[in-house]
């Protein structure tokens, strides 16, 4: 029985480690996108055509609204995830258990509930990662148009696609 319990706890901890790594990756993407947004926004004055510059500024405004939404969603996820990990840790410590050591017979039901929570957390994080990918691609497109506008010195007669 101890081997089954140890195996269950080890699998659980492995899931937590995987989720931690994915959450860190998502957060790094969010931060990188925000930094690229600021860099792109700062380079707008280099676009001499006012209409093209304002069209790009509008696209950036739309983009940042979506970015703020994903940042808020991630922050909410991170807060809930941290609280859940703390609650599980407190419960296990209160039961005299320090994973991944021997748990005893009582806590074997806990991993089922925690696995359910991990599954939900993975789903929420997968959504955040998908939105991050979309935002990264969108920002790449905006930055590409901005570069074209700057490089080709667009005028009102040839506005390009913004």
mmCIF file with all atom_site columns, C-alpha atoms in Angstrom:
data_model
loop_
_atom_site.group_PDB
_atom_site.id
_atom_site.type_symbol
_atom_site.label_atom_id
_atom_site.label_alt_id
_atom_site.label_comp_id
_atom_site.label_asym_id
_atom_site.label_entity_id
_atom_site.label_seq_id
_atom_site.pdbx_PDB_ins_code
_atom_site.Cartn_x
_atom_site.Cartn_y
_atom_site.Cartn_z
_atom_site.occupancy
_atom_site.B_iso_or_equiv
_atom_site.pdbx_formal_charge
_atom_site.auth_seq_id
_atom_site.auth_comp_id
_atom_site.auth_asym_id
_atom_site.auth_atom_id
_atom_site.pdbx_PDB_model_num
ATOM 1   C CA . UNK A 1 1   ? 0.000  0.000  0.000   1.00 0.00 ? 1   UNK A CA 1
ATOM 2   C CA . UNK A 1 2   ? 2.768  2.524  0.746   1.00 0.00 ? 2   UNK A CA 1
ATOM 3   C CA . UNK A 1 3   ? 4.129  2.079  -2.794  1.00 0.00 ? 3   UNK A CA 1
ATOM 4   C CA . UNK A 1 4   ? 0.733  2.946  -4.308  1.00 0.00 ? 4   UNK A CA 1
ATOM 5   C CA . UNK A 1 5   ? 0.422  5.997  -2.078  1.00 0.00 ? 5   UNK A CA 1
ATOM 6   C CA . UNK A 1 6   ? 3.974  7.124  -2.801  1.00 0.00 ? 6   UNK A CA 1
ATOM 7   C CA . UNK A 1 7   ? 3.376  6.601  -6.526  1.00 0.00 ? 7   UNK A CA 1
ATOM 8   C CA . UNK A 1 8   ? 0.136  8.645  -6.337  1.00 0.00 ? 8   UNK A CA 1
ATOM 9   C CA . UNK A 1 9   ? 1.851  11.496 -4.510  1.00 0.00 ? 9   UNK A CA 1
ATOM 10  C CA . UNK A 1 10  ? 4.813  11.379 -6.889  1.00 0.00 ? 10  UNK A CA 1
ATOM 11  C CA . UNK A 1 11  ? 2.439  11.610 -9.889  1.00 0.00 ? 11  UNK A CA 1
ATOM 12  C CA . UNK A 1 12  ? 0.629  14.488 -8.220  1.00 0.00 ? 12  UNK A CA 1
ATOM 13  C CA . UNK A 1 13  ? 3.856  16.348 -7.543  1.00 0.00 ? 13  UNK A CA 1
ATOM 14  C CA . UNK A 1 14  ? 4.952  15.704 -11.117 1.00 0.00 ? 14  UNK A CA 1
ATOM 15  C CA . UNK A 1 15  ? 1.700  17.301 -12.329 1.00 0.00 ? 15  UNK A CA 1
ATOM 16  C CA . UNK A 1 16  ? 2.301  20.300 -10.088 1.00 0.00 ? 16  UNK A CA 1
ATOM 17  C CA . UNK A 1 17  ? 5.866  20.675 -11.394 1.00 0.00 ? 17  UNK A CA 1
ATOM 18  C CA . UNK A 1 18  ? 4.604  20.508 -14.995 1.00 0.00 ? 18  UNK A CA 1
ATOM 19  C CA . UNK A 1 19  ? 1.893  23.067 -14.272 1.00 0.00 ? 19  UNK A CA 1
ATOM 20  C CA . UNK A 1 20  ? 4.436  25.334 -12.558 1.00 0.00 ? 20  UNK A CA 1
ATOM 21  C CA . UNK A 1 21  ? 6.703  25.184 -15.628 1.00 0.00 ? 21  UNK A CA 1
ATOM 22  C CA . UNK A 1 22  ? 3.830  25.924 -18.019 1.00 0.00 ? 22  UNK A CA 1
ATOM 23  C CA . UNK A 1 23  ? 2.599  28.791 -15.848 1.00 0.00 ? 23  UNK A CA 1
ATOM 24  C CA . UNK A 1 24  ? 6.094  30.270 -15.778 1.00 0.00 ? 24  UNK A CA 1
ATOM 25  C CA . UNK A 1 25  ? 6.335  29.958 -19.553 1.00 0.00 ? 25  UNK A CA 1
ATOM 26  C CA . UNK A 1 26  ? 2.942  31.651 -19.997 1.00 0.00 ? 26  UNK A CA 1
ATOM 27  C CA . UNK A 1 27  ? 3.950  34.454 -17.663 1.00 0.00 ? 27  UNK A CA 1
ATOM 28  C CA . UNK A 1 28  ? 7.224  34.950 -19.556 1.00 0.00 ? 28  UNK A CA 1
ATOM 29  C CA . UNK A 1 29  ? 5.295  35.198 -22.843 1.00 0.00 ? 29  UNK A CA 1
ATOM 30  C CA . UNK A 1 30  ? 2.913  37.727 -21.305 1.00 0.00 ? 30  UNK A CA 1
ATOM 31  C CA . UNK A 1 31  ? 5.832  39.836 -20.088 1.00 0.00 ? 31  UNK A CA 1
ATOM 32  C CA . UNK A 1 32  ? 7.671  39.576 -23.425 1.00 0.00 ? 32  UNK A CA 1
ATOM 33  C CA . UNK A 1 33  ? 4.530  40.611 -25.325 1.00 0.00 ? 33  UNK A CA 1
ATOM 34  C CA . UNK A 1 34  ? 4.052  43.616 -23.035 1.00 0.00 ? 34  UNK A CA 1
ATOM 35  C CA . UNK A 1 35  ? 7.674  44.672 -23.568 1.00 0.00 ? 35  UNK A CA 1
ATOM 36  C CA . UNK A 1 36  ? 7.343  44.294 -27.363 1.00 0.00 ? 36  UNK A CA 1
ATOM 37  C CA . UNK A 1 37  ? 4.128  46.309 -27.277 1.00 0.00 ? 37  UNK A CA 1
ATOM 38  C CA . UNK A 1 38  ? 5.889  49.168 -25.485 1.00 0.00 ? 38  UNK A CA 1
ATOM 39  C CA . UNK A 1 39  ? 8.782  49.003 -27.949 1.00 0.00 ? 39  UNK A CA 1
ATOM 40  C CA . UNK A 1 40  ? 6.363  49.058 -30.897 1.00 0.00 ? 40  UNK A CA 1
ATOM 41  C CA . UNK A 1 41  ? 4.384  51.917 -29.401 1.00 0.00 ? 41  UNK A CA 1
ATOM 42  C CA . UNK A 1 42  ? 7.578  53.937 -28.892 1.00 0.00 ? 42  UNK A CA 1
ATOM 43  C CA . UNK A 1 43  ? 8.541  53.445 -32.529 1.00 0.00 ? 43  UNK A CA 1
ATOM 44  C CA . UNK A 1 44  ? 5.247  54.844 -33.882 1.00 0.00 ? 44  UNK A CA 1
ATOM 45  C CA . UNK A 1 45  ? 6.593  58.407 -34.264 1.00 0.00 ? 45  UNK A CA 1
ATOM 46  C CA . UNK A 1 46  ? 8.991  57.066 -36.909 1.00 0.00 ? 46  UNK A CA 1
ATOM 47  C CA . UNK A 1 47  ? 5.993  56.573 -39.234 1.00 0.00 ? 47  UNK A CA 1
ATOM 48  C CA . UNK A 1 48  ? 5.770  59.916 -41.005 1.00 0.00 ? 48  UNK A CA 1
ATOM 49  C CA . UNK A 1 49  ? 2.341  59.469 -42.549 1.00 0.00 ? 49  UNK A CA 1
ATOM 50  C CA . UNK A 1 50  ? -0.192 60.556 -39.939 1.00 0.00 ? 50  UNK A CA 1
ATOM 51  C CA . UNK A 1 51  ? -3.015 58.333 -41.241 1.00 0.00 ? 51  UNK A CA 1
ATOM 52  C CA . UNK A 1 52  ? -0.833 55.236 -41.309 1.00 0.00 ? 52  UNK A CA 1
ATOM 53  C CA . UNK A 1 53  ? 0.563  56.044 -37.846 1.00 0.00 ? 53  UNK A CA 1
ATOM 54  C CA . UNK A 1 54  ? -2.932 56.517 -36.398 1.00 0.00 ? 54  UNK A CA 1
ATOM 55  C CA . UNK A 1 55  ? -4.173 53.314 -38.019 1.00 0.00 ? 55  UNK A CA 1
ATOM 56  C CA . UNK A 1 56  ? -1.298 51.472 -36.351 1.00 0.00 ? 56  UNK A CA 1
ATOM 57  C CA . UNK A 1 57  ? -1.997 53.224 -33.051 1.00 0.00 ? 57  UNK A CA 1
ATOM 58  C CA . UNK A 1 58  ? -5.630 52.041 -33.285 1.00 0.00 ? 58  UNK A CA 1
ATOM 59  C CA . UNK A 1 59  ? -4.498 48.459 -33.865 1.00 0.00 ? 59  UNK A CA 1
ATOM 60  C CA . UNK A 1 60  ? -2.152 48.721 -30.905 1.00 0.00 ? 60  UNK A CA 1
ATOM 61  C CA . UNK A 1 61  ? -5.001 50.027 -28.712 1.00 0.00 ? 61  UNK A CA 1
ATOM 62  C CA . UNK A 1 62  ? -7.126 47.035 -29.691 1.00 0.00 ? 62  UNK A CA 1
ATOM 63  C CA . UNK A 1 63  ? -4.191 44.729 -29.068 1.00 0.00 ? 63  UNK A CA 1
ATOM 64  C CA . UNK A 1 64  ? -3.416 46.095 -25.588 1.00 0.00 ? 64  UNK A CA 1
ATOM 65  C CA . UNK A 1 65  ? -7.048 45.639 -24.511 1.00 0.00 ? 65  UNK A CA 1
ATOM 66  C CA . UNK A 1 66  ? -6.740 41.948 -25.342 1.00 0.00 ? 66  UNK A CA 1
ATOM 67  C CA . UNK A 1 67  ? -3.338 41.810 -23.644 1.00 0.00 ? 67  UNK A CA 1
ATOM 68  C CA . UNK A 1 68  ? -4.702 43.323 -20.441 1.00 0.00 ? 68  UNK A CA 1
ATOM 69  C CA . UNK A 1 69  ? -7.497 40.736 -20.473 1.00 0.00 ? 69  UNK A CA 1
ATOM 70  C CA . UNK A 1 70  ? -5.013 37.856 -20.689 1.00 0.00 ? 70  UNK A CA 1
ATOM 71  C CA . UNK A 1 71  ? -2.807 39.473 -18.022 1.00 0.00 ? 71  UNK A CA 1
ATOM 72  C CA . UNK A 1 72  ? -5.795 39.740 -15.684 1.00 0.00 ? 72  UNK A CA 1
ATOM 73  C CA . UNK A 1 73  ? -6.844 36.170 -16.443 1.00 0.00 ? 73  UNK A CA 1
ATOM 74  C CA . UNK A 1 74  ? -3.324 34.921 -15.744 1.00 0.00 ? 74  UNK A CA 1
ATOM 75  C CA . UNK A 1 75  ? -3.061 36.910 -12.500 1.00 0.00 ? 75  UNK A CA 1
ATOM 76  C CA . UNK A 1 76  ? -6.389 35.467 -11.335 1.00 0.00 ? 76  UNK A CA 1
ATOM 77  C CA . UNK A 1 77  ? -5.245 31.956 -12.293 1.00 0.00 ? 77  UNK A CA 1
ATOM 78  C CA . UNK A 1 78  ? -1.903 32.436 -10.508 1.00 0.00 ? 78  UNK A CA 1
ATOM 79  C CA . UNK A 1 79  ? -3.580 33.719 -7.360  1.00 0.00 ? 79  UNK A CA 1
ATOM 80  C CA . UNK A 1 80  ? -6.073 30.831 -7.264  1.00 0.00 ? 80  UNK A CA 1
ATOM 81  C CA . UNK A 1 81  ? -3.374 28.292 -8.070  1.00 0.00 ? 81  UNK A CA 1
ATOM 82  C CA . UNK A 1 82  ? -1.105 29.590 -5.313  1.00 0.00 ? 82  UNK A CA 1
ATOM 83  C CA . UNK A 1 83  ? -3.985 29.506 -2.824  1.00 0.00 ? 83  UNK A CA 1
ATOM 84  C CA . UNK A 1 84  ? -4.859 25.934 -3.855  1.00 0.00 ? 84  UNK A CA 1
ATOM 85  C CA . UNK A 1 85  ? -1.259 24.772 -3.495  1.00 0.00 ? 85  UNK A CA 1
ATOM 86  C CA . UNK A 1 86  ? -1.047 26.417 -0.063  1.00 0.00 ? 86  UNK A CA 1
ATOM 87  C CA . UNK A 1 87  ? -4.310 24.790 1.070   1.00 0.00 ? 87  UNK A CA 1
ATOM 88  C CA . UNK A 1 88  ? -3.161 21.330 -0.039  1.00 0.00 ? 88  UNK A CA 1
ATOM 89  C CA . UNK A 1 89  ? 0.195  21.847 1.640   1.00 0.00 ? 89  UNK A CA 1
ATOM 90  C CA . UNK A 1 90  ? -1.453 23.002 4.905   1.00 0.00 ? 90  UNK A CA 1
ATOM 91  C CA . UNK A 1 91  ? -3.832 20.037 4.825   1.00 0.00 ? 91  UNK A CA 1
ATOM 92  C CA . UNK A 1 92  ? -1.051 17.539 4.251   1.00 0.00 ? 92  UNK A CA 1
ATOM 93  C CA . UNK A 1 93  ? 1.107  19.125 6.939   1.00 0.00 ? 93  UNK A CA 1
ATOM 94  C CA . UNK A 1 94  ? -1.871 19.116 9.330   1.00 0.00 ? 94  UNK A CA 1
ATOM 95  C CA . UNK A 1 95  ? -2.248 15.414 8.650   1.00 0.00 ? 95  UNK A CA 1
ATOM 96  C CA . UNK A 1 96  ? 1.420  14.933 9.471   1.00 0.00 ? 96  UNK A CA 1
ATOM 97  C CA . UNK A 1 97  ? 2.327  14.193 5.867   1.00 0.00 ? 97  UNK A CA 1
ATOM 98  C CA . UNK A 1 98  ? 5.254  15.619 4.004   1.00 0.00 ? 98  UNK A CA 1
ATOM 99  C CA . UNK A 1 99  ? 5.140  14.527 0.377   1.00 0.00 ? 99  UNK A CA 1
ATOM 100 C CA . UNK A 1 100 ? 6.536  12.541 -1.299  1.00 0.00 ? 100 UNK A CA 1
ATOM 101 C CA . UNK A 1 101 ? 7.170  10.388 1.769   1.00 0.00 ? 101 UNK A CA 1
ATOM 102 C CA . UNK A 1 102 ? 4.880  7.785  3.190   1.00 0.00 ? 102 UNK A CA 1
ATOM 103 C CA . UNK A 1 103 ? 1.319  9.134  3.520   1.00 0.00 ? 103 UNK A CA 1
ATOM 104 C CA . UNK A 1 104 ? -0.596 6.475  5.386   1.00 0.00 ? 104 UNK A CA 1
ATOM 105 C CA . UNK A 1 105 ? -4.069 5.272  4.403   1.00 0.00 ? 105 UNK A CA 1
ATOM 106 C CA . UNK A 1 106 ? -6.126 8.434  5.080   1.00 0.00 ? 106 UNK A CA 1
ATOM 107 C CA . UNK A 1 107 ? -4.886 10.931 2.515   1.00 0.00 ? 107 UNK A CA 1
ATOM 108 C CA . UNK A 1 108 ? -5.263 8.627  -0.496  1.00 0.00 ? 108 UNK A CA 1
ATOM 109 C CA . UNK A 1 109 ? -8.600 10.294 -1.407  1.00 0.00 ? 109 UNK A CA 1
ATOM 110 C CA . UNK A 1 110 ? -7.012 13.731 -1.503  1.00 0.00 ? 110 UNK A CA 1
ATOM 111 C CA . UNK A 1 111 ? -5.079 13.171 -4.739  1.00 0.00 ? 111 UNK A CA 1
ATOM 112 C CA . UNK A 1 112 ? -8.330 12.487 -6.618  1.00 0.00 ? 112 UNK A CA 1
ATOM 113 C CA . UNK A 1 113 ? -9.673 15.928 -5.671  1.00 0.00 ? 113 UNK A CA 1
ATOM 114 C CA . UNK A 1 114 ? -6.321 17.545 -6.307  1.00 0.00 ? 114 UNK A CA 1
ATOM 115 C CA . UNK A 1 115 ? -6.037 15.807 -9.695  1.00 0.00 ? 115 UNK A CA 1
ATOM 116 C CA . UNK A 1 116 ? -9.403 17.304 -10.585 1.00 0.00 ? 116 UNK A CA 1
ATOM 117 C CA . UNK A 1 117 ? -8.099 20.713 -9.573  1.00 0.00 ? 117 UNK A CA 1
ATOM 118 C CA . UNK A 1 118 ? -4.931 20.168 -11.584 1.00 0.00 ? 118 UNK A CA 1
ATOM 119 C CA . UNK A 1 119 ? -6.998 19.207 -14.620 1.00 0.00 ? 119 UNK A CA 1
ATOM 120 C CA . UNK A 1 120 ? -8.978 22.441 -14.335 1.00 0.00 ? 120 UNK A CA 1
ATOM 121 C CA . UNK A 1 121 ? -5.776 24.428 -13.816 1.00 0.00 ? 121 UNK A CA 1
ATOM 122 C CA . UNK A 1 122 ? -4.216 22.838 -16.922 1.00 0.00 ? 122 UNK A CA 1
ATOM 123 C CA . UNK A 1 123 ? -7.336 23.750 -18.925 1.00 0.00 ? 123 UNK A CA 1
ATOM 124 C CA . UNK A 1 124 ? -7.282 27.376 -17.737 1.00 0.00 ? 124 UNK A CA 1
ATOM 125 C CA . UNK A 1 125 ? -3.570 27.622 -18.441 1.00 0.00 ? 125 UNK A CA 1
ATOM 126 C CA . UNK A 1 126 ? -4.023 26.049 -21.887 1.00 0.00 ? 126 UNK A CA 1
ATOM 127 C CA . UNK A 1 127 ? -6.522 28.799 -22.707 1.00 0.00 ? 127 UNK A CA 1
ATOM 128 C CA . UNK A 1 128 ? -4.069 31.451 -21.528 1.00 0.00 ? 128 UNK A CA 1
ATOM 129 C CA . UNK A 1 129 ? -1.287 29.900 -23.620 1.00 0.00 ? 129 UNK A CA 1
ATOM 130 C CA . UNK A 1 130 ? -3.547 29.843 -26.704 1.00 0.00 ? 130 UNK A CA 1
ATOM 131 C CA . UNK A 1 131 ? -4.514 33.495 -26.232 1.00 0.00 ? 131 UNK A CA 1
ATOM 132 C CA . UNK A 1 132 ? -0.832 34.357 -25.699 1.00 0.00 ? 132 UNK A CA 1
ATOM 133 C CA . UNK A 1 133 ? 0.031  32.695 -29.018 1.00 0.00 ? 133 UNK A CA 1
ATOM 134 C CA . UNK A 1 134 ? -2.699 34.672 -30.763 1.00 0.00 ? 134 UNK A CA 1
ATOM 135 C CA . UNK A 1 135 ? -1.523 37.929 -29.178 1.00 0.00 ? 135 UNK A CA 1
ATOM 136 C CA . UNK A 1 136 ? 2.082  37.224 -30.121 1.00 0.00 ? 136 UNK A CA 1
ATOM 137 C CA . UNK A 1 137 ? 1.099  36.605 -33.737 1.00 0.00 ? 137 UNK A CA 1
ATOM 138 C CA . UNK A 1 138 ? -1.081 39.715 -33.800 1.00 0.00 ? 138 UNK A CA 1
ATOM 139 C CA . UNK A 1 139 ? 1.710  41.861 -32.384 1.00 0.00 ? 139 UNK A CA 1
ATOM 140 C CA . UNK A 1 140 ? 4.132  40.379 -34.939 1.00 0.00 ? 140 UNK A CA 1
ATOM 141 C CA . UNK A 1 141 ? 1.769  41.517 -37.698 1.00 0.00 ? 141 UNK A CA 1
ATOM 142 C CA . UNK A 1 142 ? 1.401  45.021 -36.255 1.00 0.00 ? 142 UNK A CA 1
ATOM 143 C CA . UNK A 1 143 ? 5.170  45.342 -35.837 1.00 0.00 ? 143 UNK A CA 1
ATOM 144 C CA . UNK A 1 144 ? 5.662  44.121 -39.421 1.00 0.00 ? 144 UNK A CA 1
ATOM 145 C CA . UNK A 1 145 ? 3.279  46.745 -40.799 1.00 0.00 ? 145 UNK A CA 1
ATOM 146 C CA . UNK A 1 146 ? 4.956  49.394 -38.668 1.00 0.00 ? 146 UNK A CA 1
ATOM 147 C CA . UNK A 1 147 ? 8.361  48.395 -40.035 1.00 0.00 ? 147 UNK A CA 1
ATOM 148 C CA . UNK A 1 148 ? 7.047  48.581 -43.610 1.00 0.00 ? 148 UNK A CA 1
ATOM 149 C CA . UNK A 1 149 ? 5.523  51.990 -42.941 1.00 0.00 ? 149 UNK A CA 1
ATOM 150 C CA . UNK A 1 150 ? 8.795  53.247 -41.526 1.00 0.00 ? 150 UNK A CA 1
ATOM 151 C CA . UNK A 1 151 ? 11.031 51.650 -44.153 1.00 0.00 ? 151 UNK A CA 1
ATOM 152 C CA . UNK A 1 152 ? 8.923  52.744 -47.116 1.00 0.00 ? 152 UNK A CA 1
ATOM 153 C CA . UNK A 1 153 ? 8.082  56.147 -45.674 1.00 0.00 ? 153 UNK A CA 1
ATOM 154 C CA . UNK A 1 154 ? 4.396  55.719 -46.442 1.00 0.00 ? 154 UNK A CA 1
ATOM 155 C CA . UNK A 1 155 ? 2.477  58.788 -47.462 1.00 0.00 ? 155 UNK A CA 1
ATOM 156 C CA . UNK A 1 156 ? -1.270 59.451 -47.587 1.00 0.00 ? 156 UNK A CA 1
ATOM 157 C CA . UNK A 1 157 ? -1.190 58.477 -51.309 1.00 0.00 ? 157 UNK A CA 1
ATOM 158 C CA . UNK A 1 158 ? 0.120  54.963 -50.475 1.00 0.00 ? 158 UNK A CA 1
ATOM 159 C CA . UNK A 1 159 ? -1.092 54.099 -46.979 1.00 0.00 ? 159 UNK A CA 1
ATOM 160 C CA . UNK A 1 160 ? -0.371 50.380 -46.958 1.00 0.00 ? 160 UNK A CA 1
ATOM 161 C CA . UNK A 1 161 ? -2.456 48.015 -44.892 1.00 0.00 ? 161 UNK A CA 1
ATOM 162 C CA . UNK A 1 162 ? -2.646 48.867 -41.243 1.00 0.00 ? 162 UNK A CA 1
#
